[in-house]
Tab-separated table of C-alpha atoms and ligand atoms in Angstrom:
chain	number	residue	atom	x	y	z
K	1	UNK	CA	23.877	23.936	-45.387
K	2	UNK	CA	23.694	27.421	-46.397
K	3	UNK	CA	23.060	30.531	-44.215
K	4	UNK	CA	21.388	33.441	-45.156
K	5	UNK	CA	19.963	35.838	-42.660
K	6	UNK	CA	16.170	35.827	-43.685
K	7	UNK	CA	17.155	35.106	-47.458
K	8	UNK	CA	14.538	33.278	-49.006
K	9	UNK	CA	15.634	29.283	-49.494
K	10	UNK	CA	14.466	26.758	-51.733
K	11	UNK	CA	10.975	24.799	-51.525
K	12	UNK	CA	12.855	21.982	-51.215
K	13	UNK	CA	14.993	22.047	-47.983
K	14	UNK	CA	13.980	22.457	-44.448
K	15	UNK	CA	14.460	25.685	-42.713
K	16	UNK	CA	16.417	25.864	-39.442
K	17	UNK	CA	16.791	29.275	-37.668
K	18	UNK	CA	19.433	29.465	-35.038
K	19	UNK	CA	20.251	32.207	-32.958
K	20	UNK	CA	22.744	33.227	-30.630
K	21	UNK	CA	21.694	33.905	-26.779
K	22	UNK	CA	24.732	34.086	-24.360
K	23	UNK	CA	22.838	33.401	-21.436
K	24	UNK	CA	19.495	32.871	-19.261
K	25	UNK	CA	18.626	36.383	-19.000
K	26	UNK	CA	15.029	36.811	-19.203
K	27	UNK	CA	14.782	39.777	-21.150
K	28	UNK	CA	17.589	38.587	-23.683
K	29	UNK	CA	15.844	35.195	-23.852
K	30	UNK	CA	12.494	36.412	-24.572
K	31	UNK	CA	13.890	38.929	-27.409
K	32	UNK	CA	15.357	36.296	-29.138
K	33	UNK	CA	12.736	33.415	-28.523
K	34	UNK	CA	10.226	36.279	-30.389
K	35	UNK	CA	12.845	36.648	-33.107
K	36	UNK	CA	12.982	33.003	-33.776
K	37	UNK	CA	9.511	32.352	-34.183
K	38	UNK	CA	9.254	35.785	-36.142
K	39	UNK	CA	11.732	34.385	-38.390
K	40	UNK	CA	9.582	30.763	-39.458
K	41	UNK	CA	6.448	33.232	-40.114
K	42	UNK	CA	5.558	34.577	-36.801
K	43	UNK	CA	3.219	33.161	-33.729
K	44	UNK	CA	0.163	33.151	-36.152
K	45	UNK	CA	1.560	30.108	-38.161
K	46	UNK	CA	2.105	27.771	-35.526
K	47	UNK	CA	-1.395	29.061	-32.897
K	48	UNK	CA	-4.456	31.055	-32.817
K	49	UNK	CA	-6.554	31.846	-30.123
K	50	UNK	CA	-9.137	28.686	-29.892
K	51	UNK	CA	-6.250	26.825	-29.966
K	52	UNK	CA	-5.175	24.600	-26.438
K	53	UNK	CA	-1.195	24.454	-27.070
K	54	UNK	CA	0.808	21.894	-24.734
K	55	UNK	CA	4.620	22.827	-24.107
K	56	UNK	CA	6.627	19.588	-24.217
K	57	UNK	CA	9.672	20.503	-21.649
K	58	UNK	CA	12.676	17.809	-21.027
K	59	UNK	CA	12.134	16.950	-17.633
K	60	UNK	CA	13.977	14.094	-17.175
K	61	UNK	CA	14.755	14.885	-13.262
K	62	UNK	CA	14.307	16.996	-10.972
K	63	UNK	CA	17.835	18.821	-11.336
K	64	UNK	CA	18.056	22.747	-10.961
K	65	UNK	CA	18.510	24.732	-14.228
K	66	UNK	CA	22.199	24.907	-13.900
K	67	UNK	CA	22.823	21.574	-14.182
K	68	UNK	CA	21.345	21.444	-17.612
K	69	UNK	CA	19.771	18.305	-17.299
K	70	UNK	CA	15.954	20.118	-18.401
K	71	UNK	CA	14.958	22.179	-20.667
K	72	UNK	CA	15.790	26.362	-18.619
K	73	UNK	CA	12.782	27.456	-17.268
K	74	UNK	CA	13.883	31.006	-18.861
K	75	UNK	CA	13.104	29.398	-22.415
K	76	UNK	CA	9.963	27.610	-20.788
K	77	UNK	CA	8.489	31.104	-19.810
K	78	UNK	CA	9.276	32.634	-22.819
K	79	UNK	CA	7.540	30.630	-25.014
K	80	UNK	CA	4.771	30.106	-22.897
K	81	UNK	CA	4.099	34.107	-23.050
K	82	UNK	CA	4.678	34.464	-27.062
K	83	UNK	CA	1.688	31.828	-26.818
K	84	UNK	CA	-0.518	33.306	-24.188
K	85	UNK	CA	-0.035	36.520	-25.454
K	86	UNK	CA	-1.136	35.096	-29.293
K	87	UNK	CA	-4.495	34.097	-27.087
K	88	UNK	CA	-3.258	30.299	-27.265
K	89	UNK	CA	-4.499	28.294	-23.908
K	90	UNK	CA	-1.407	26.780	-22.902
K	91	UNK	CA	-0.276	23.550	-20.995
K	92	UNK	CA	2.314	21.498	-20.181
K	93	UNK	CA	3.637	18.239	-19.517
K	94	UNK	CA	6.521	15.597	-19.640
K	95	UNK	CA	6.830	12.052	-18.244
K	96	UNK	CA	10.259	11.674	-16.286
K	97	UNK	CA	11.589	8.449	-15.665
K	98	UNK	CA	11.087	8.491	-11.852
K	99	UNK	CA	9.380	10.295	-9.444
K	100	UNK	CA	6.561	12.716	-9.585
K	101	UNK	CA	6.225	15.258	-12.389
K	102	UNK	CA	4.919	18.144	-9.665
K	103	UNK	CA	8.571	17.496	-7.767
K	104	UNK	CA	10.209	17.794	-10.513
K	105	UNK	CA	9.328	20.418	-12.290
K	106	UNK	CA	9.264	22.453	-9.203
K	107	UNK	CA	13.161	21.230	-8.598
K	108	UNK	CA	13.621	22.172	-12.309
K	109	UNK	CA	12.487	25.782	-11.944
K	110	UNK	CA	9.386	25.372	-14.732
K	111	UNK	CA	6.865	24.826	-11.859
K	112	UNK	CA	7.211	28.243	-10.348
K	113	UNK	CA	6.773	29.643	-13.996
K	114	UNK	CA	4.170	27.770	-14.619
K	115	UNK	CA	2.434	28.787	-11.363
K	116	UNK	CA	3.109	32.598	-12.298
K	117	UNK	CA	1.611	32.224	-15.131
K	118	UNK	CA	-1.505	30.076	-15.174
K	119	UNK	CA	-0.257	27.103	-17.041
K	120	UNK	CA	-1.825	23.923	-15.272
K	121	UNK	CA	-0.069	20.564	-15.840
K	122	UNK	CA	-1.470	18.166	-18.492
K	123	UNK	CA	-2.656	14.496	-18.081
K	124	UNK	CA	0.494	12.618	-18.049
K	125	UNK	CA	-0.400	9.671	-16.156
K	126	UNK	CA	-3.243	8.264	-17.937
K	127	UNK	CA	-2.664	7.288	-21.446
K	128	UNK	CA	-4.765	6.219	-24.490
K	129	UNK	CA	-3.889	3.613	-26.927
K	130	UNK	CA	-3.771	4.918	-30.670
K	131	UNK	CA	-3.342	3.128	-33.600
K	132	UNK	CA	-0.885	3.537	-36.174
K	133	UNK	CA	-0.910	1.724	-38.870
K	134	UNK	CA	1.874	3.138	-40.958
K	135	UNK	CA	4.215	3.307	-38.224
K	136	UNK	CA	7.372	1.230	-39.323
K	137	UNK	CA	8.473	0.392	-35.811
K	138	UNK	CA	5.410	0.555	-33.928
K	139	UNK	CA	2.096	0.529	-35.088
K	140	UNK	CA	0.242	1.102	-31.694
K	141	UNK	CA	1.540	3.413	-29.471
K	142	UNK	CA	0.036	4.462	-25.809
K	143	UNK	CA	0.202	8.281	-25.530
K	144	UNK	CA	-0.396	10.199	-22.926
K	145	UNK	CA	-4.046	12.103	-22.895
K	146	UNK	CA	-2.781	15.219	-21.986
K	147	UNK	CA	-0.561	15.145	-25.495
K	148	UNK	CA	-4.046	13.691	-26.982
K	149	UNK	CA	-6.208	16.687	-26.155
K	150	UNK	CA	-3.772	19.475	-26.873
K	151	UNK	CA	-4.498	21.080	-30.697
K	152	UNK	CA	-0.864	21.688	-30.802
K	153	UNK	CA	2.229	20.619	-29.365
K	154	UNK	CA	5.131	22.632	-29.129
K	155	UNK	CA	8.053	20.945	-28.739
K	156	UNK	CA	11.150	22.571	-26.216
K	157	UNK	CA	14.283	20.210	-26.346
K	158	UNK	CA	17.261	20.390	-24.295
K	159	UNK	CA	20.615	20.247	-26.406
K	160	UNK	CA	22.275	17.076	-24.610
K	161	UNK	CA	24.464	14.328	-25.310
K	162	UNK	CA	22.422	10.304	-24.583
K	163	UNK	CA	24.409	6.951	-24.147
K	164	UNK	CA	22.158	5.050	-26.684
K	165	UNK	CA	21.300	7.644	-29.179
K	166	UNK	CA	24.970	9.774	-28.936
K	167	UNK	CA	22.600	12.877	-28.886
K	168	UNK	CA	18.895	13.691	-27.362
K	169	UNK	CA	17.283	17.071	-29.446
K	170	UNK	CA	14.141	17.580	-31.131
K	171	UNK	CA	13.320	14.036	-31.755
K	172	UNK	CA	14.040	11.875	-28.740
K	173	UNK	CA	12.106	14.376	-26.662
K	174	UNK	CA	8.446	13.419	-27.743
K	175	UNK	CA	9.459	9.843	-25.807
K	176	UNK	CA	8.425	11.530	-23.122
K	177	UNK	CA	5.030	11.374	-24.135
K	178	UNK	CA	4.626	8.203	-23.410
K	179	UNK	CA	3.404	7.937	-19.608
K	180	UNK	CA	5.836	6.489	-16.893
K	181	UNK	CA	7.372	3.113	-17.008
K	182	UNK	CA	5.920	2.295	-20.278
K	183	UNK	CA	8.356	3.556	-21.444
K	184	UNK	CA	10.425	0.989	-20.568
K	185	UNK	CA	8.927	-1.875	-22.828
K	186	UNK	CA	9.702	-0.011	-25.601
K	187	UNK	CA	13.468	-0.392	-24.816
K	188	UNK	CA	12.717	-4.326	-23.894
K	189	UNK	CA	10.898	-5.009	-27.240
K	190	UNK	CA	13.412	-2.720	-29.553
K	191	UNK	CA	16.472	-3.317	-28.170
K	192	UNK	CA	18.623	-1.944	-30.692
K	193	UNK	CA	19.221	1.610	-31.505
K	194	UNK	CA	18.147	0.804	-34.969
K	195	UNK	CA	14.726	0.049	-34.248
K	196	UNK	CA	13.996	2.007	-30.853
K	197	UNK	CA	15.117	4.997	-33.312
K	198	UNK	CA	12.976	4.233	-36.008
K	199	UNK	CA	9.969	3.937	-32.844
K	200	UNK	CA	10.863	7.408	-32.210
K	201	UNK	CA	10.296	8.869	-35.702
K	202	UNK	CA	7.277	6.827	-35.416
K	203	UNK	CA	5.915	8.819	-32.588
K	204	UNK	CA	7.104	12.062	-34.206
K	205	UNK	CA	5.358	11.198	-37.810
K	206	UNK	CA	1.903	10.363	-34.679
K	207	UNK	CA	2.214	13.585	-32.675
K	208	UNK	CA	3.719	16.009	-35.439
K	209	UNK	CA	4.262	18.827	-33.365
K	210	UNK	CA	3.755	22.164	-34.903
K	211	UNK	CA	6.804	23.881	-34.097
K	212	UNK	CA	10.169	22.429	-32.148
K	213	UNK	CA	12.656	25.006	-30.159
K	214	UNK	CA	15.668	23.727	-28.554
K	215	UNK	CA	17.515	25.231	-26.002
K	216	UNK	CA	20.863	24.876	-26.162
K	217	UNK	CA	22.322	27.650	-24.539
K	218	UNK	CA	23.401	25.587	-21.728
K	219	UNK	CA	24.389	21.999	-23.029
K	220	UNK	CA	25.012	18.975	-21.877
K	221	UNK	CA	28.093	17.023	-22.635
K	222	UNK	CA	29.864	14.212	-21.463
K	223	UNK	CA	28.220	11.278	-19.322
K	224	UNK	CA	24.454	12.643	-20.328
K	225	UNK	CA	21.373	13.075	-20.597
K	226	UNK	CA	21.403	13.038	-16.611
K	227	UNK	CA	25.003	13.245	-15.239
K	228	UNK	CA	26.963	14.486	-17.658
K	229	UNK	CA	28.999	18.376	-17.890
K	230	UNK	CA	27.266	21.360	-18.679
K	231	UNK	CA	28.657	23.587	-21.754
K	232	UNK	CA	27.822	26.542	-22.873
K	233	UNK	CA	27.219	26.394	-26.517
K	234	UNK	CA	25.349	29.861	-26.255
K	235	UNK	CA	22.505	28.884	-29.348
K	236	UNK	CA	18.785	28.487	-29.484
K	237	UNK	CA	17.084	26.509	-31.907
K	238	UNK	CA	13.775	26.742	-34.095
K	239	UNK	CA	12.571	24.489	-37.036
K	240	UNK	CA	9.016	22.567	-37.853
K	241	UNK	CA	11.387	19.610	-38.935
K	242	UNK	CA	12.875	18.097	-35.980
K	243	UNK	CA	15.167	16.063	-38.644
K	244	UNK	CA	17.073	19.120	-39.665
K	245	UNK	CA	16.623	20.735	-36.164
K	246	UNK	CA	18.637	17.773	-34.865
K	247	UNK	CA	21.386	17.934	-37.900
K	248	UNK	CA	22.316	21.361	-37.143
K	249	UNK	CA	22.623	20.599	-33.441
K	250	UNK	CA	24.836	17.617	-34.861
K	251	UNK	CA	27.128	19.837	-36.904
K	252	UNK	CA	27.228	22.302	-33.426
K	253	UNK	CA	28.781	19.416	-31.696
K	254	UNK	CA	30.917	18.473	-34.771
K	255	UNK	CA	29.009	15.317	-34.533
K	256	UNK	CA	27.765	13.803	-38.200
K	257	UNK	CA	24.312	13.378	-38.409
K	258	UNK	CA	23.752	10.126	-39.881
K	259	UNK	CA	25.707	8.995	-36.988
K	260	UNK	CA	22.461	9.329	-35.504
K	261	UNK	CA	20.116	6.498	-36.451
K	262	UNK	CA	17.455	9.111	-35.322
K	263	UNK	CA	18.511	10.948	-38.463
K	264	UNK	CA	18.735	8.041	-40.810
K	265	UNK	CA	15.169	7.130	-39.810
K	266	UNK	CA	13.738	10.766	-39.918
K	267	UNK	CA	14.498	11.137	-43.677
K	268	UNK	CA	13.764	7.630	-44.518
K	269	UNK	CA	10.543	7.803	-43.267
K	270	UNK	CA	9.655	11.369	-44.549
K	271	UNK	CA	9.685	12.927	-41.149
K	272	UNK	CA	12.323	15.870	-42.102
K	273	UNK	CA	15.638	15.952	-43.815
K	274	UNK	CA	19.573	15.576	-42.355
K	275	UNK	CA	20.006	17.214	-45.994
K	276	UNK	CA	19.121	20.247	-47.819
K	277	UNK	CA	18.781	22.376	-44.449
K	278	UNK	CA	18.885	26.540	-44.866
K	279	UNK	CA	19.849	27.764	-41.494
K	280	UNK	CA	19.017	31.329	-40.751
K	281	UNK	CA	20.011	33.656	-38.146
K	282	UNK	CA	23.093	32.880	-36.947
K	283	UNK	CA	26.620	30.978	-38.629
K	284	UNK	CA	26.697	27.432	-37.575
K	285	UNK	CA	30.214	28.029	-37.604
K	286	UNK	CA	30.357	30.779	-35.312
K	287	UNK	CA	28.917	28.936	-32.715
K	288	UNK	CA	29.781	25.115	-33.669
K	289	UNK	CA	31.891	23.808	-30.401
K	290	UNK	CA	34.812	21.109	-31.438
K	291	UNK	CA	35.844	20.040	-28.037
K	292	UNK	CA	32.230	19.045	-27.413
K	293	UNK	CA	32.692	15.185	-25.723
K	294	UNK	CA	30.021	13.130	-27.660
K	295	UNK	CA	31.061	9.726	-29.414
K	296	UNK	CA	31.810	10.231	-32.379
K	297	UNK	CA	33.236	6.854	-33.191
K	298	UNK	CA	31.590	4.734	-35.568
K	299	UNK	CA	30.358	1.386	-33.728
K	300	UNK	CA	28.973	-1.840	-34.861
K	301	UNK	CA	25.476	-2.804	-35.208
K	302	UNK	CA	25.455	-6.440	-33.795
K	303	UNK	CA	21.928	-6.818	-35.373
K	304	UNK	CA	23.614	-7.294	-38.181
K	305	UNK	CA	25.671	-10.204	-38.140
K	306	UNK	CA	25.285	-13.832	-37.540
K	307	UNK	CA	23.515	-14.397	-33.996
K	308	UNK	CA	26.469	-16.156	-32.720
K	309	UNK	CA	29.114	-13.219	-33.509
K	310	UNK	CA	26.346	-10.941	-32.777
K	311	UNK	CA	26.468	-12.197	-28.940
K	312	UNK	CA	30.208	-12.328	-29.102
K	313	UNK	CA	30.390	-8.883	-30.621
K	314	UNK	CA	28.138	-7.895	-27.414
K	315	UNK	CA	30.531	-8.675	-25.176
K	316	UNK	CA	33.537	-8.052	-26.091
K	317	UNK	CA	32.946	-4.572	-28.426
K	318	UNK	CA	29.900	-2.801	-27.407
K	319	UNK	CA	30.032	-0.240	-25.312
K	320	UNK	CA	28.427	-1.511	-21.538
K	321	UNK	CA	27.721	-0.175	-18.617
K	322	UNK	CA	29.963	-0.193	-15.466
K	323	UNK	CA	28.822	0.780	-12.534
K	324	UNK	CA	31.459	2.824	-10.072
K	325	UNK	CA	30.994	1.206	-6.217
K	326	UNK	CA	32.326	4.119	-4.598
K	327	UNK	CA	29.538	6.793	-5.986
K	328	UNK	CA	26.749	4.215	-5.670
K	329	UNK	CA	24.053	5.394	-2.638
K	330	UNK	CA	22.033	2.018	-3.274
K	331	UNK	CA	18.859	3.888	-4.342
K	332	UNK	CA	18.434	0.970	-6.682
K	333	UNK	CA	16.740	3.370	-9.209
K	334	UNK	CA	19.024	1.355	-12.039
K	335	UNK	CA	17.151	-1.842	-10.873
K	336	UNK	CA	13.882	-1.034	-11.173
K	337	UNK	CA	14.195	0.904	-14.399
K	338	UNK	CA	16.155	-1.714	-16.263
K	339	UNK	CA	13.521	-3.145	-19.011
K	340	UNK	CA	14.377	-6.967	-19.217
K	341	UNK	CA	13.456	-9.937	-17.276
K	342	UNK	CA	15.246	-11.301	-15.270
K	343	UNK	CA	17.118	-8.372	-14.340
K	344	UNK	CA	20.314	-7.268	-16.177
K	345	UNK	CA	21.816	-6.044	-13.027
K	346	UNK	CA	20.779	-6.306	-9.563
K	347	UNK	CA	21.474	-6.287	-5.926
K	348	UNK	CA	21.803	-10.027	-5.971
K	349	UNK	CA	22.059	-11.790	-2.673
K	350	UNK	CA	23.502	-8.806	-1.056
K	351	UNK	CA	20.241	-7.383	0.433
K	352	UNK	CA	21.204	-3.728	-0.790
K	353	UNK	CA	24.135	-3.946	1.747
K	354	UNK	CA	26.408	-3.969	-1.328
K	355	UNK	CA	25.735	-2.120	-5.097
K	356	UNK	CA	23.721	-3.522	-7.661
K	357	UNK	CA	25.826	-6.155	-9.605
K	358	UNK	CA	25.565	-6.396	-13.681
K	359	UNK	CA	24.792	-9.978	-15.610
K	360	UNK	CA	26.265	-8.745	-19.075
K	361	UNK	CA	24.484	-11.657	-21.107
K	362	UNK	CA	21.692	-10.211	-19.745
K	363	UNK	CA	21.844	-7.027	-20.953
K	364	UNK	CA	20.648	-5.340	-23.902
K	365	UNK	CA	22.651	-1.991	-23.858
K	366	UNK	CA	19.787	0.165	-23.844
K	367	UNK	CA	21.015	2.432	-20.653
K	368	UNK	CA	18.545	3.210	-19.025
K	369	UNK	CA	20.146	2.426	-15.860
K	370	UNK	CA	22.985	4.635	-16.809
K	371	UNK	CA	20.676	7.371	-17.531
K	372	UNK	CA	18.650	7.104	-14.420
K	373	UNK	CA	21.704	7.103	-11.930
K	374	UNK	CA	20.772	10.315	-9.520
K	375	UNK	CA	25.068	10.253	-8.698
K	376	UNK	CA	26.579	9.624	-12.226
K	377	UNK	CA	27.821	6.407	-10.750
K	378	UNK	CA	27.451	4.449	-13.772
K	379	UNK	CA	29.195	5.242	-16.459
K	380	UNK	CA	29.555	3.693	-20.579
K	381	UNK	CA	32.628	2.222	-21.638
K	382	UNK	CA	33.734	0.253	-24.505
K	383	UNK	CA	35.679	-2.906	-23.886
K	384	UNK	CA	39.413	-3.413	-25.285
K	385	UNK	CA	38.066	-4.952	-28.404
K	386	UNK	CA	35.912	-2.682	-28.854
K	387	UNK	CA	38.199	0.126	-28.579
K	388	UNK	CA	40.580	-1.783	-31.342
K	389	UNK	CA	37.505	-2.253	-33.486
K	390	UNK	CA	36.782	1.455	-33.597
K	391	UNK	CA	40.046	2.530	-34.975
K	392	UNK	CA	40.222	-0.113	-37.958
K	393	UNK	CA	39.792	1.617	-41.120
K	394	UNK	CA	36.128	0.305	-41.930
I	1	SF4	S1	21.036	4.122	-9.560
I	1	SF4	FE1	23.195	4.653	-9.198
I	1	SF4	S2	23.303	5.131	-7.030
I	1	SF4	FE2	21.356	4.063	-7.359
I	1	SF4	S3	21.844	1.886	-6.950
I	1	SF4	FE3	22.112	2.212	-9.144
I	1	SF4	S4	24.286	2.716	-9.390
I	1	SF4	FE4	23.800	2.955	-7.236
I	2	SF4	S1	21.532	-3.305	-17.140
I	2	SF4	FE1	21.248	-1.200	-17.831
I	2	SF4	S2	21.850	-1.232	-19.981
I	2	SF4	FE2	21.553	-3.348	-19.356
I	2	SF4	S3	19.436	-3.834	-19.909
I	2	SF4	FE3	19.405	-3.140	-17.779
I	2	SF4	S4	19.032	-0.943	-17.873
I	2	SF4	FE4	19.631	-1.601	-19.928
């Protein structure tokens, strides 16, 4: 990667601008959000006035800002205004896991700012089927309408570490597109990270959005995207290729990128590069965080073996999720979001008395119970052999 402040770069790489910003300060925030976007062409390249622009937030939960579980609403407000003030109509929308979207953005701070300024919610609930017939994953997604009838979308990722895909950035964050528990099928019919990755690029080659910004100023390490640690890596990031926006938030957490199937997928499929990147602005270097906990080991695709070591490589190396008795408040949000049938875990005969237990030969790894834990009480951990596994030199 090279790193020339506004140097020209070559026609063939992918241009990543990242910028320093030590903290939420609005008037800090909004200098440097204006510099970023300055710095890929300006506001004109990415809206004009006619144009109805949707902001894409993570809101995963409804978690205040310091917890750095959604996208700050200091970064939400900021962009918002460079695209009112370009004459843009703007919107916004996510679809969280659980719970009402009004509730949660309000909890996450981006409700009052959108209030203050005029930005109504978009059509999250309802969605439209669309066809797409060079997807390589999926070739018929349902999208939400309020994605549908935007011109634009602009695209505001929170810098975070994810149980199934080691990181969430620029790409993962278009899933929420896809309204409510729908969402959930996709992790029941692709239930390896292989494939539910590819899906992913899928839906970013569908909704292209025109410009991606992540905020990262605040991260997320550890146990995420819900319950993990926050860290300040102090960086904001801008790109139209959410490929190479995602490898230099890989080398920030001193993660490699095609550890990332996300990655992998994006340049196989065209959607951006992990390669050939010219990042602008700031050293990655100067702000590139070692001690960032992500996994970084290598693991084993099970799809890839014989079915029967394949099942025996399920339970005995890959990570799983184990679920911590004392921290559990029996919300049984982990039941009802896991994706397969019967149940991978459940409350069993207990009658919610007791926690939810796990059947591991149920259980497809995809997490989602993990990630939709309001107390962090389930965490991922590899078993012994797995642990072995990782440190033989493959
Ligand atoms: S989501 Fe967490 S707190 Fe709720 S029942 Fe499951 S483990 Fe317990
Ligand atoms: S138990 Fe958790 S990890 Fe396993 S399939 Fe259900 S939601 Fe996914």
């Amino acid at each position: 990667m090279s790193n020339p402040e506004n140097a020209s770069h070559p026609t063939d790489s992918s241009v990543v601008v990242l910028l320093r910003c030590d903290e939420y300060d609005p008037a800090r925030v909004a200098e440097t959000v204006s510099r970023g976007i300055s710095m890929l062409g300006g506001i004109r390249q990415f809206a004009t006035p006619e144009d109805r622009i949707l902001l894409k937030p993570n809101l995963l939960v409804g978690k205040r800002p310091e917890r750095a579980v959604t996208t700050h609403p200091v970064v939400f407000e900021a962009v918002a205004r460079c695209f009112q003030e370009a004459g843009a109509t703007v919107t916004y929308g996510d679809s969280p896991g659980f719970g009402r979207i009004e509730t949660i953005a309000r909890r996450a701070g981006i409700g009052a700012v959108a209030d203050a300024l005029d930005i109504p919610l978009a059509d999250f609930r309802t969605g439209k089927t669309v066809s797409f017939p060079e997807g390589h994953a999926i070739k018929q997604f349902e999208i939400a309408v309020g994605a549908l009838e935007a011109d634009g979308i602009v695209s505001l990722s929170k810098l975070k570490t994810h149980a199934l895909t080691r990181m969430t950035g620029a790409v993962k964050n278009l899933f929420g597109c896809i309204p409510g528990m729908l969402k959930g099928e996709f992790h029941g019919r692709l239930t390896d990270v292989e494939r539910f990755s590819a899906m992913l690029v899928d839906l970013n080659r569908l909704l292209r959005p025109r410009l991606h910004i992540m905020d990262g100023i605040v991260a997320m390490e550890g146990n995420g995207p819900h319950n993990g640690r926050p860290r300040a890596l102090r960086s904001l990031l801008f790109s139209t290729d959410p490929v190479a926006l995602d490898a230099v938030m890989c080398r920030l957490v001193h993660l490699e990128p095609t550890l990332m199937a996300t990655e992998v997928w994006g340049e196989r499929l065209g959607m951006g590069r992990h390669t050939r990147i010219t990042v602008i602005g700031d050293a990655v270097e100067s702000l590139a965080c070692s001690e960032f906990d992500v996994n970084r080991k290598t693991d084993f695709s099970v799809h890839m073996v014989h079915p029967l070591i394949s099942r025996l490589m399920k339970n005995y190396v890959t990570p799983r999720p184990v679920l911590c008795a004392e921290r559990c408040i029996r919300c049984g949000n982990c039941v009802k979001i896991c994706p397969v049938t019967p149940k991978a875990l459940d409350f069993q005969d207990s009658g919610e008395t007791e926690p939810p237990r796990y059947n591991y030969k149920q259980c497809i790894r995809c997490y989602c119970c993990q990630e939709m834990c309001p107390e962090g009480a389930i965490e991922v951990e590899t078993p012994l052999l797995g642990r072995i596994a990782r440190r033989l030199p493959l």
